[in-house]
Amino acid sequence: MASASVGFQCPSCVEEGRRTVRDARTVAGGRVRPPSAQGVVTKILIGLNLAVWILVLIAGDKVVDKLMLIGRAVSPTDHQLIGVAEGQWYRLVTAAFLHQQAWHILFNMMALWFLGPQLEALLGRTRFLVLYMVSALGGTVTSYLLAAGNQGSLGASGAVFGLFGAMIVVGKRVKADLRPLIALLVINLVITFLNTSWIDWRAHVGGLIVGSLTAAVMVYAPRAHRVLVQVAAIAVIVAVLVGLVLVRTSQLT
């Protein structure tokens, strides 16, 4: 017999009760974690960004030349053609973890730390990671699509703007007060469009749009078929992004 709050229960009854109790789920269907276990994915993402930045400090511009987003250009070192249009698709991902200036990574990581743990708790670890990566891809693909072929771009800003959009979508779903967050987003957009000479507005806007769409798919999917709808819709978003990359590649080549 197993000790209970009142009397004793047989082991088979206890086991049957455990099987019938469902784990608590987030608004998107993810697993609810205790406060002590939250923010793990956010910390890993911050660590990856910091690790790449330290690598840039140690190795210099050659790392930037290898990893930054660029459509199609001549390499300044070996005079060979480089870029996404030359088959270097990895740049669409690596550029989102690449920073040069200390202020750039500082602001991006502060924003990630401000938004990440909250979204991770609201969505669940896996869904938050998917949101971050799809938002980052949305930013780099938009930049690749609209920027000049030889114009470089780097930074986690596209992913961060995706988190801004996602937080607004999720906040609306849970009926949170969104006024401070919307005001902060508007301020960041104003800063973006007032400094287009050194800020890649395309990545910011692309990340914002794709992050918002991805979050909407996650939190508004019908509960009965939630996972299936989420996977299918996000697959469609990624397929559209891949299609845009193919279109831009055909233009540049």
C-alpha atoms as an extended CHARMM CRD file, in Angstrom:
* protein
*
       253  EXT
         1         1  MET       CA              0.0000000000        0.0000000000        0.0000000000  PROA      1               0.0000000000
         2         2  ALA       CA              1.0810000000        3.5900000000       -0.6650000000  PROA      2               0.0000000000
         3         3  SER       CA              0.7300000000        6.3260000000        1.9450000000  PROA      3               0.0000000000
         4         4  ALA       CA             -1.7650000000        9.0710000000        0.9730000000  PROA      4               0.0000000000
         5         5  SER       CA             -2.9240000000       12.3070000000        2.5830000000  PROA      5               0.0000000000
         6         6  VAL       CA             -5.8090000000       10.3780000000        4.0970000000  PROA      6               0.0000000000
         7         7  GLY       CA             -5.1820000000        6.6900000000        4.7300000000  PROA      7               0.0000000000
         8         8  PHE       CA             -3.5270000000        4.3990000000        2.1610000000  PROA      8               0.0000000000
         9         9  GLN       CA             -3.9980000000        3.5170000000       -1.5020000000  PROA      9               0.0000000000
        10        10  CYS       CA             -3.0490000000        0.4370000000       -3.4750000000  PROA      10              0.0000000000
        11        11  PRO       CA             -0.0810000000        0.9010000000       -5.8940000000  PROA      11              0.0000000000
        12        12  SER       CA             -2.2000000000        0.0810000000       -8.9690000000  PROA      12              0.0000000000
        13        13  CYS       CA             -4.7120000000        2.8280000000       -8.0510000000  PROA      13              0.0000000000
        14        14  VAL       CA             -1.8920000000        5.3800000000       -7.6510000000  PROA      14              0.0000000000
        15        15  GLU       CA             -0.3990000000        4.4300000000      -11.0360000000  PROA      15              0.0000000000
        16        16  GLU       CA             -3.7960000000        4.6570000000      -12.7300000000  PROA      16              0.0000000000
        17        17  GLY       CA             -4.3140000000        8.1230000000      -11.2770000000  PROA      17              0.0000000000
        18        18  ARG       CA             -0.9360000000        9.2960000000      -12.5790000000  PROA      18              0.0000000000
        19        19  ARG       CA             -1.8020000000        8.1320000000      -16.0990000000  PROA      19              0.0000000000
        20        20  THR       CA             -5.0880000000       10.0660000000      -16.1270000000  PROA      20              0.0000000000
        21        21  VAL       CA             -3.5700000000       13.3870000000      -14.9890000000  PROA      21              0.0000000000
        22        22  ARG       CA             -2.4410000000       15.5010000000      -17.9460000000  PROA      22              0.0000000000
        23        23  ASP       CA              0.6360000000       17.7300000000      -17.8600000000  PROA      23              0.0000000000
        24        24  ALA       CA             -0.1180000000       21.4430000000      -17.7320000000  PROA      24              0.0000000000
        25        25  ARG       CA              0.2110000000       23.0840000000      -21.1500000000  PROA      25              0.0000000000
        26        26  THR       CA              0.9800000000       26.6050000000      -22.3210000000  PROA      26              0.0000000000
        27        27  VAL       CA             -1.3320000000       28.6770000000      -24.4990000000  PROA      27              0.0000000000
        28        28  ALA       CA              0.4830000000       27.2260000000      -27.5350000000  PROA      28              0.0000000000
        29        29  GLY       CA              0.4470000000       23.6460000000      -26.2850000000  PROA      29              0.0000000000
        30        30  GLY       CA              3.9890000000       23.5270000000      -24.9190000000  PROA      30              0.0000000000
        31        31  ARG       CA              4.9790000000       22.0410000000      -21.6000000000  PROA      31              0.0000000000
        32        32  VAL       CA              4.7060000000       24.3310000000      -18.5650000000  PROA      32              0.0000000000
        33        33  ARG       CA              8.0370000000       24.5170000000      -16.7270000000  PROA      33              0.0000000000
        34        34  PRO       CA              8.6270000000       25.5090000000      -13.1030000000  PROA      34              0.0000000000
        35        35  PRO       CA             10.1510000000       28.9950000000      -12.6250000000  PROA      35              0.0000000000
        36        36  SER       CA             13.5590000000       27.5060000000      -11.8450000000  PROA      36              0.0000000000
        37        37  ALA       CA             13.6430000000       25.7430000000      -15.2530000000  PROA      37              0.0000000000
        38        38  GLN       CA             12.4880000000       28.6460000000      -17.4160000000  PROA      38              0.0000000000
        39        39  GLY       CA             14.6220000000       30.7020000000      -19.8090000000  PROA      39              0.0000000000
        40        40  VAL       CA             16.9940000000       27.8600000000      -20.7200000000  PROA      40              0.0000000000
        41        41  VAL       CA             16.6650000000       28.2790000000      -24.5050000000  PROA      41              0.0000000000
        42        42  THR       CA             17.0290000000       32.0540000000      -24.1900000000  PROA      42              0.0000000000
        43        43  LYS       CA             20.2870000000       31.6300000000      -22.2780000000  PROA      43              0.0000000000
        44        44  ILE       CA             21.6060000000       29.1780000000      -24.8800000000  PROA      44              0.0000000000
        45        45  LEU       CA             20.7890000000       31.6020000000      -27.7170000000  PROA      45              0.0000000000
        46        46  ILE       CA             22.5050000000       34.4520000000      -25.8980000000  PROA      46              0.0000000000
        47        47  GLY       CA             25.5060000000       32.1910000000      -25.3130000000  PROA      47              0.0000000000
        48        48  LEU       CA             25.7150000000       31.3060000000      -29.0120000000  PROA      48              0.0000000000
        49        49  ASN       CA             25.6080000000       34.9640000000      -30.0330000000  PROA      49              0.0000000000
        50        50  LEU       CA             28.2950000000       35.8420000000      -27.5080000000  PROA      50              0.0000000000
        51        51  ALA       CA             30.4590000000       32.9200000000      -28.6210000000  PROA      51              0.0000000000
        52        52  VAL       CA             30.3400000000       34.0380000000      -32.2670000000  PROA      52              0.0000000000
        53        53  TRP       CA             31.1090000000       37.6320000000      -31.2370000000  PROA      53              0.0000000000
        54        54  ILE       CA             34.1600000000       36.4820000000      -29.2550000000  PROA      54              0.0000000000
        55        55  LEU       CA             35.2530000000       34.4510000000      -32.2870000000  PROA      55              0.0000000000
        56        56  VAL       CA             35.0260000000       37.6220000000      -34.3930000000  PROA      56              0.0000000000
        57        57  LEU       CA             37.1350000000       39.4950000000      -31.8290000000  PROA      57              0.0000000000
        58        58  ILE       CA             39.7850000000       36.7710000000      -31.9810000000  PROA      58              0.0000000000
        59        59  ALA       CA             39.8170000000       35.9430000000      -35.7080000000  PROA      59              0.0000000000
        60        60  GLY       CA             38.8550000000       39.3300000000      -37.1350000000  PROA      60              0.0000000000
        61        61  ASP       CA             37.1640000000       40.2400000000      -40.4010000000  PROA      61              0.0000000000
        62        62  LYS       CA             37.7620000000       36.8900000000      -42.0890000000  PROA      62              0.0000000000
        63        63  VAL       CA             35.0330000000       35.3600000000      -39.8910000000  PROA      63              0.0000000000
        64        64  VAL       CA             32.6790000000       38.1980000000      -40.7870000000  PROA      64              0.0000000000
        65        65  ASP       CA             33.4050000000       37.7190000000      -44.4930000000  PROA      65              0.0000000000
        66        66  LYS       CA             32.6230000000       33.9940000000      -44.1910000000  PROA      66              0.0000000000
        67        67  LEU       CA             29.4170000000       34.2680000000      -42.1540000000  PROA      67              0.0000000000
        68        68  MET       CA             27.6920000000       37.5670000000      -42.9810000000  PROA      68              0.0000000000
        69        69  LEU       CA             24.6560000000       37.7840000000      -45.2250000000  PROA      69              0.0000000000
        70        70  ILE       CA             25.5220000000       38.8920000000      -48.7340000000  PROA      70              0.0000000000
        71        71  GLY       CA             23.6590000000       38.2380000000      -51.9520000000  PROA      71              0.0000000000
        72        72  ARG       CA             26.3980000000       38.0030000000      -54.5520000000  PROA      72              0.0000000000
        73        73  ALA       CA             29.7210000000       39.8170000000      -54.5600000000  PROA      73              0.0000000000
        74        74  VAL       CA             33.4430000000       39.4210000000      -55.1770000000  PROA      74              0.0000000000
        75        75  SER       CA             35.4290000000       38.4090000000      -52.1030000000  PROA      75              0.0000000000
        76        76  PRO       CA             37.9790000000       41.0880000000      -51.1420000000  PROA      76              0.0000000000
        77        77  THR       CA             40.4900000000       38.4180000000      -50.0900000000  PROA      77              0.0000000000
        78        78  ASP       CA             40.5880000000       35.8390000000      -52.8910000000  PROA      78              0.0000000000
        79        79  HSD       CA             38.4930000000       37.7010000000      -55.5310000000  PROA      79              0.0000000000
        80        80  GLN       CA             36.0930000000       34.7830000000      -55.8980000000  PROA      80              0.0000000000
        81        81  LEU       CA             32.3180000000       35.1420000000      -56.1440000000  PROA      81              0.0000000000
        82        82  ILE       CA             30.6380000000       34.6480000000      -52.7830000000  PROA      82              0.0000000000
        83        83  GLY       CA             27.1250000000       34.9290000000      -51.3870000000  PROA      83              0.0000000000
        84        84  VAL       CA             23.7980000000       33.1740000000      -51.0350000000  PROA      84              0.0000000000
        85        85  ALA       CA             23.3180000000       33.2700000000      -54.8070000000  PROA      85              0.0000000000
        86        86  GLU       CA             26.5370000000       31.2520000000      -55.1110000000  PROA      86              0.0000000000
        87        87  GLY       CA             25.0690000000       28.4160000000      -53.0530000000  PROA      87              0.0000000000
        88        88  GLN       CA             26.1960000000       29.6590000000      -49.6300000000  PROA      88              0.0000000000
        89        89  TRP       CA             22.7310000000       29.3660000000      -48.0870000000  PROA      89              0.0000000000
        90        90  TYR       CA             24.2130000000       28.9240000000      -44.6190000000  PROA      90              0.0000000000
        91        91  ARG       CA             24.7190000000       32.7110000000      -44.5560000000  PROA      91              0.0000000000
        92        92  LEU       CA             20.9580000000       33.1060000000      -44.0970000000  PROA      92              0.0000000000
        93        93  VAL       CA             21.3870000000       31.4960000000      -40.6610000000  PROA      93              0.0000000000
        94        94  THR       CA             24.9160000000       32.4200000000      -39.5790000000  PROA      94              0.0000000000
        95        95  ALA       CA             24.3560000000       36.1210000000      -40.2400000000  PROA      95              0.0000000000
        96        96  ALA       CA             21.6320000000       36.1330000000      -37.5600000000  PROA      96              0.0000000000
        97        97  PHE       CA             24.2310000000       35.1580000000      -34.9140000000  PROA      97              0.0000000000
        98        98  LEU       CA             26.9620000000       37.5040000000      -36.1390000000  PROA      98              0.0000000000
        99        99  HSD       CA             27.9160000000       40.8660000000      -34.5880000000  PROA      99              0.0000000000
       100       100  GLN       CA             30.9350000000       43.1320000000      -34.8320000000  PROA      100             0.0000000000
       101       101  GLN       CA             30.4190000000       46.1590000000      -32.5880000000  PROA      101             0.0000000000
       102       102  ALA       CA             29.9660000000       45.7980000000      -28.8320000000  PROA      102             0.0000000000
       103       103  TRP       CA             26.9660000000       48.1470000000      -28.7710000000  PROA      103             0.0000000000
       104       104  HSD       CA             25.2400000000       46.0590000000      -31.4680000000  PROA      104             0.0000000000
       105       105  ILE       CA             25.3730000000       42.7680000000      -29.5910000000  PROA      105             0.0000000000
       106       106  LEU       CA             24.6730000000       44.5360000000      -26.2950000000  PROA      106             0.0000000000
       107       107  PHE       CA             21.3670000000       46.0070000000      -27.4740000000  PROA      107             0.0000000000
       108       108  ASN       CA             20.2810000000       42.8090000000      -29.2380000000  PROA      108             0.0000000000
       109       109  MET       CA             21.0710000000       40.5900000000      -26.2590000000  PROA      109             0.0000000000
       110       110  MET       CA             19.3610000000       42.9810000000      -23.8430000000  PROA      110             0.0000000000
       111       111  ALA       CA             16.2210000000       42.8010000000      -25.9980000000  PROA      111             0.0000000000
       112       112  LEU       CA             16.4960000000       39.0120000000      -26.2040000000  PROA      112             0.0000000000
       113       113  TRP       CA             16.8090000000       38.7740000000      -22.4270000000  PROA      113             0.0000000000
       114       114  PHE       CA             13.8440000000       41.1320000000      -21.9900000000  PROA      114             0.0000000000
       115       115  LEU       CA             11.5320000000       39.2090000000      -24.3360000000  PROA      115             0.0000000000
       116       116  GLY       CA             12.9170000000       35.6740000000      -24.4360000000  PROA      116             0.0000000000
       117       117  PRO       CA             12.1390000000       34.1970000000      -21.0040000000  PROA      117             0.0000000000
       118       118  GLN       CA              8.5610000000       35.4970000000      -21.0570000000  PROA      118             0.0000000000
       119       119  LEU       CA              7.8600000000       34.0980000000      -24.5140000000  PROA      119             0.0000000000
       120       120  GLU       CA              9.6180000000       30.8550000000      -23.6880000000  PROA      120             0.0000000000
       121       121  ALA       CA              7.3310000000       30.4170000000      -20.6650000000  PROA      121             0.0000000000
       122       122  LEU       CA              4.2170000000       31.2960000000      -22.6880000000  PROA      122             0.0000000000
       123       123  LEU       CA              5.0110000000       29.0540000000      -25.6750000000  PROA      123             0.0000000000
       124       124  GLY       CA              7.2350000000       26.2910000000      -24.3630000000  PROA      124             0.0000000000
       125       125  ARG       CA             10.8880000000       25.6260000000      -25.1610000000  PROA      125             0.0000000000
       126       126  THR       CA             10.5390000000       23.9200000000      -28.5350000000  PROA      126             0.0000000000
       127       127  ARG       CA              8.0090000000       26.3770000000      -29.9210000000  PROA      127             0.0000000000
       128       128  PHE       CA             10.0570000000       29.3310000000      -28.6920000000  PROA      128             0.0000000000
       129       129  LEU       CA             13.1740000000       28.0090000000      -30.4270000000  PROA      129             0.0000000000
       130       130  VAL       CA             11.2030000000       27.4790000000      -33.6430000000  PROA      130             0.0000000000
       131       131  LEU       CA              9.8110000000       31.0140000000      -33.3730000000  PROA      131             0.0000000000
       132       132  TYR       CA             13.2840000000       32.4980000000      -32.9190000000  PROA      132             0.0000000000
       133       133  MET       CA             14.8450000000       30.6420000000      -35.8280000000  PROA      133             0.0000000000
       134       134  VAL       CA             11.9450000000       31.2420000000      -38.2470000000  PROA      134             0.0000000000
       135       135  SER       CA             11.9400000000       34.9500000000      -37.2970000000  PROA      135             0.0000000000
       136       136  ALA       CA             15.6900000000       35.1380000000      -37.8950000000  PROA      136             0.0000000000
       137       137  LEU       CA             15.2160000000       33.4640000000      -41.2750000000  PROA      137             0.0000000000
       138       138  GLY       CA             12.3990000000       35.8700000000      -42.1060000000  PROA      138             0.0000000000
       139       139  GLY       CA             14.7380000000       38.7880000000      -41.4510000000  PROA      139             0.0000000000
       140       140  THR       CA             17.6550000000       37.4900000000      -43.4860000000  PROA      140             0.0000000000
       141       141  VAL       CA             15.4810000000       36.3520000000      -46.3990000000  PROA      141             0.0000000000
       142       142  THR       CA             13.7640000000       39.7630000000      -46.5790000000  PROA      142             0.0000000000
       143       143  SER       CA             17.1450000000       41.4550000000      -46.5680000000  PROA      143             0.0000000000
       144       144  TYR       CA             18.4180000000       39.1000000000      -49.2840000000  PROA      144             0.0000000000
       145       145  LEU       CA             15.3060000000       39.7370000000      -51.3510000000  PROA      145             0.0000000000
       146       146  LEU       CA             15.2910000000       43.5510000000      -51.1800000000  PROA      146             0.0000000000
       147       147  ALA       CA             18.8770000000       44.6830000000      -50.6040000000  PROA      147             0.0000000000
       148       148  ALA       CA             21.5180000000       45.1770000000      -53.2700000000  PROA      148             0.0000000000
       149       149  GLY       CA             23.4070000000       41.9850000000      -54.0880000000  PROA      149             0.0000000000
       150       150  ASN       CA             26.7220000000       43.2900000000      -52.7610000000  PROA      150             0.0000000000
       151       151  GLN       CA             25.2680000000       44.8180000000      -49.5770000000  PROA      151             0.0000000000
       152       152  GLY       CA             26.2330000000       42.9630000000      -46.4070000000  PROA      152             0.0000000000
       153       153  SER       CA             24.0080000000       42.4450000000      -43.3750000000  PROA      153             0.0000000000
       154       154  LEU       CA             24.4610000000       40.8500000000      -39.9690000000  PROA      154             0.0000000000
       155       155  GLY       CA             22.9670000000       40.7420000000      -36.4890000000  PROA      155             0.0000000000
       156       156  ALA       CA             20.1740000000       39.1660000000      -34.4400000000  PROA      156             0.0000000000
       157       157  SER       CA             17.8650000000       42.1550000000      -34.9210000000  PROA      157             0.0000000000
       158       158  GLY       CA             15.5260000000       40.3150000000      -37.3120000000  PROA      158             0.0000000000
       159       159  ALA       CA             14.9550000000       37.5840000000      -34.7270000000  PROA      159             0.0000000000
       160       160  VAL       CA             14.5080000000       40.1650000000      -31.9600000000  PROA      160             0.0000000000
       161       161  PHE       CA             11.8840000000       42.0700000000      -33.9500000000  PROA      161             0.0000000000
       162       162  GLY       CA             10.1880000000       38.7240000000      -34.5440000000  PROA      162             0.0000000000
       163       163  LEU       CA             10.0020000000       38.2820000000      -30.7740000000  PROA      163             0.0000000000
       164       164  PHE       CA              8.4870000000       41.7580000000      -30.4570000000  PROA      164             0.0000000000
       165       165  GLY       CA              5.7480000000       40.8410000000      -32.9090000000  PROA      165             0.0000000000
       166       166  ALA       CA              5.2320000000       37.4620000000      -31.2780000000  PROA      166             0.0000000000
       167       167  MET       CA              4.9100000000       38.9890000000      -27.8130000000  PROA      167             0.0000000000
       168       168  ILE       CA              2.1720000000       41.3110000000      -29.0600000000  PROA      168             0.0000000000
       169       169  VAL       CA              0.2990000000       38.4250000000      -30.7050000000  PROA      169             0.0000000000
       170       170  VAL       CA              0.6090000000       36.1690000000      -27.6510000000  PROA      170             0.0000000000
       171       171  GLY       CA             -0.2070000000       39.0520000000      -25.3040000000  PROA      171             0.0000000000
       172       172  LYS       CA             -3.4060000000       39.7210000000      -27.2200000000  PROA      172             0.0000000000
       173       173  ARG       CA             -4.2780000000       36.0380000000      -26.9680000000  PROA      173             0.0000000000
       174       174  VAL       CA             -3.9070000000       36.0510000000      -23.1640000000  PROA      174             0.0000000000
       175       175  LYS       CA             -5.4860000000       39.5250000000      -22.8520000000  PROA      175             0.0000000000
       176       176  ALA       CA             -2.3940000000       41.2600000000      -21.4480000000  PROA      176             0.0000000000
       177       177  ASP       CA             -1.8290000000       45.0350000000      -21.3700000000  PROA      177             0.0000000000
       178       178  LEU       CA              0.1260000000       45.6060000000      -24.5860000000  PROA      178             0.0000000000
       179       179  ARG       CA              0.4700000000       49.3930000000      -24.4920000000  PROA      179             0.0000000000
       180       180  PRO       CA              4.0420000000       49.5270000000      -23.0780000000  PROA      180             0.0000000000
       181       181  LEU       CA              5.2440000000       46.8640000000      -25.5120000000  PROA      181             0.0000000000
       182       182  ILE       CA              3.6140000000       48.5200000000      -28.5260000000  PROA      182             0.0000000000
       183       183  ALA       CA              5.1570000000       51.8590000000      -27.5310000000  PROA      183             0.0000000000
       184       184  LEU       CA              8.5980000000       50.2210000000      -27.2780000000  PROA      184             0.0000000000
       185       185  LEU       CA              8.1450000000       48.5710000000      -30.6770000000  PROA      185             0.0000000000
       186       186  VAL       CA              7.1170000000       51.8730000000      -32.2760000000  PROA      186             0.0000000000
       187       187  ILE       CA             10.1930000000       53.5860000000      -30.8060000000  PROA      187             0.0000000000
       188       188  ASN       CA             12.4410000000       50.8640000000      -32.2290000000  PROA      188             0.0000000000
       189       189  LEU       CA             10.8000000000       51.1230000000      -35.6490000000  PROA      189             0.0000000000
       190       190  VAL       CA             11.2660000000       54.9050000000      -35.6600000000  PROA      190             0.0000000000
       191       191  ILE       CA             14.9390000000       54.4680000000      -34.7770000000  PROA      191             0.0000000000
       192       192  THR       CA             15.2290000000       51.8970000000      -37.5600000000  PROA      192             0.0000000000
       193       193  PHE       CA             13.7860000000       54.1060000000      -40.3000000000  PROA      193             0.0000000000
       194       194  LEU       CA             15.6660000000       57.2040000000      -39.1460000000  PROA      194             0.0000000000
       195       195  ASN       CA             18.9910000000       55.3660000000      -39.5010000000  PROA      195             0.0000000000
       196       196  THR       CA             18.6200000000       53.3080000000      -42.6640000000  PROA      196             0.0000000000
       197       197  SER       CA             22.1770000000       54.1670000000      -43.7200000000  PROA      197             0.0000000000
       198       198  TRP       CA             23.5630000000       51.7700000000      -41.0970000000  PROA      198             0.0000000000
       199       199  ILE       CA             20.5270000000       49.7610000000      -39.9520000000  PROA      199             0.0000000000
       200       200  ASP       CA             19.0830000000       47.0320000000      -42.1770000000  PROA      200             0.0000000000
       201       201  TRP       CA             15.3850000000       47.9560000000      -41.9970000000  PROA      201             0.0000000000
       202       202  ARG       CA             14.5300000000       45.0290000000      -44.2730000000  PROA      202             0.0000000000
       203       203  ALA       CA             15.6820000000       42.4800000000      -41.6940000000  PROA      203             0.0000000000
       204       204  HSD       CA             13.7510000000       44.2660000000      -38.9530000000  PROA      204             0.0000000000
       205       205  VAL       CA             10.5060000000       44.3910000000      -40.9190000000  PROA      205             0.0000000000
       206       206  GLY       CA             10.8880000000       40.8480000000      -42.2610000000  PROA      206             0.0000000000
       207       207  GLY       CA             11.5540000000       39.4340000000      -38.8070000000  PROA      207             0.0000000000
       208       208  LEU       CA              8.6140000000       41.3450000000      -37.3560000000  PROA      208             0.0000000000
       209       209  ILE       CA              6.1570000000       40.0740000000      -39.9600000000  PROA      209             0.0000000000
       210       210  VAL       CA              7.3260000000       36.4610000000      -39.9310000000  PROA      210             0.0000000000
       211       211  GLY       CA              7.5640000000       36.3410000000      -36.1350000000  PROA      211             0.0000000000
       212       212  SER       CA              4.0330000000       37.6840000000      -35.7750000000  PROA      212             0.0000000000
       213       213  LEU       CA              2.6530000000       35.1510000000      -38.2710000000  PROA      213             0.0000000000
       214       214  THR       CA              4.4810000000       32.2690000000      -36.6150000000  PROA      214             0.0000000000
       215       215  ALA       CA              3.2250000000       33.2270000000      -33.1670000000  PROA      215             0.0000000000
       216       216  ALA       CA             -0.3390000000       33.5640000000      -34.4730000000  PROA      216             0.0000000000
       217       217  VAL       CA             -0.1530000000       30.0500000000      -35.8860000000  PROA      217             0.0000000000
       218       218  MET       CA              1.0650000000       28.7380000000      -32.5490000000  PROA      218             0.0000000000
       219       219  VAL       CA             -1.4810000000       30.3370000000      -30.2280000000  PROA      219             0.0000000000
       220       220  TYR       CA             -4.5740000000       30.3200000000      -32.4440000000  PROA      220             0.0000000000
       221       221  ALA       CA             -4.3000000000       26.7640000000      -33.7870000000  PROA      221             0.0000000000
       222       222  PRO       CA             -7.3940000000       24.7090000000      -32.8380000000  PROA      222             0.0000000000
       223       223  ARG       CA             -6.7040000000       22.6210000000      -29.7520000000  PROA      223             0.0000000000
       224       224  ALA       CA             -8.0710000000       19.4030000000      -31.2550000000  PROA      224             0.0000000000
       225       225  HSD       CA             -5.4220000000       19.3410000000      -34.0010000000  PROA      225             0.0000000000
       226       226  ARG       CA             -2.9950000000       21.8830000000      -32.5840000000  PROA      226             0.0000000000
       227       227  VAL       CA              0.3430000000       20.1980000000      -33.2920000000  PROA      227             0.0000000000
       228       228  LEU       CA             -0.6470000000       19.1740000000      -36.8340000000  PROA      228             0.0000000000
       229       229  VAL       CA             -1.8670000000       22.6800000000      -37.7060000000  PROA      229             0.0000000000
       230       230  GLN       CA              1.2110000000       24.3160000000      -36.1750000000  PROA      230             0.0000000000
       231       231  VAL       CA              3.6670000000       22.0700000000      -38.0010000000  PROA      231             0.0000000000
       232       232  ALA       CA              1.8420000000       22.3950000000      -41.3350000000  PROA      232             0.0000000000
       233       233  ALA       CA              1.4810000000       26.1920000000      -41.1310000000  PROA      233             0.0000000000
       234       234  ILE       CA              5.1010000000       26.7730000000      -40.0960000000  PROA      234             0.0000000000
       235       235  ALA       CA              6.2300000000       24.4460000000      -42.8950000000  PROA      235             0.0000000000
       236       236  VAL       CA              4.2730000000       26.6440000000      -45.3260000000  PROA      236             0.0000000000
       237       237  ILE       CA              5.9400000000       29.7990000000      -43.9350000000  PROA      237             0.0000000000
       238       238  VAL       CA              9.3940000000       28.2520000000      -44.3300000000  PROA      238             0.0000000000
       239       239  ALA       CA              8.5120000000       27.0160000000      -47.8330000000  PROA      239             0.0000000000
       240       240  VAL       CA              7.4880000000       30.5440000000      -48.8470000000  PROA      240             0.0000000000
       241       241  LEU       CA             10.7910000000       31.8970000000      -47.5230000000  PROA      241             0.0000000000
       242       242  VAL       CA             12.7150000000       29.2530000000      -49.4530000000  PROA      242             0.0000000000
       243       243  GLY       CA             10.7390000000       30.1600000000      -52.5760000000  PROA      243             0.0000000000
       244       244  LEU       CA             11.6810000000       33.8300000000      -52.1380000000  PROA      244             0.0000000000
       245       245  VAL       CA             15.3440000000       32.8420000000      -51.8440000000  PROA      245             0.0000000000
       246       246  LEU       CA             15.0890000000       30.8970000000      -55.1150000000  PROA      246             0.0000000000
       247       247  VAL       CA             13.4400000000       33.8610000000      -56.8530000000  PROA      247             0.0000000000
       248       248  ARG       CA             16.1200000000       36.2810000000      -55.6650000000  PROA      248             0.0000000000
       249       249  THR       CA             18.8920000000       33.8500000000      -56.5770000000  PROA      249             0.0000000000
       250       250  SER       CA             17.5650000000       33.6160000000      -60.1420000000  PROA      250             0.0000000000
       251       251  GLN       CA             17.5960000000       37.4330000000      -60.3400000000  PROA      251             0.0000000000
       252       252  LEU       CA             21.1940000000       37.7040000000      -59.1660000000  PROA      252             0.0000000000
       253       253  THR       CA             22.5590000000       34.9350000000      -61.3530000000  PROA      253             0.0000000000
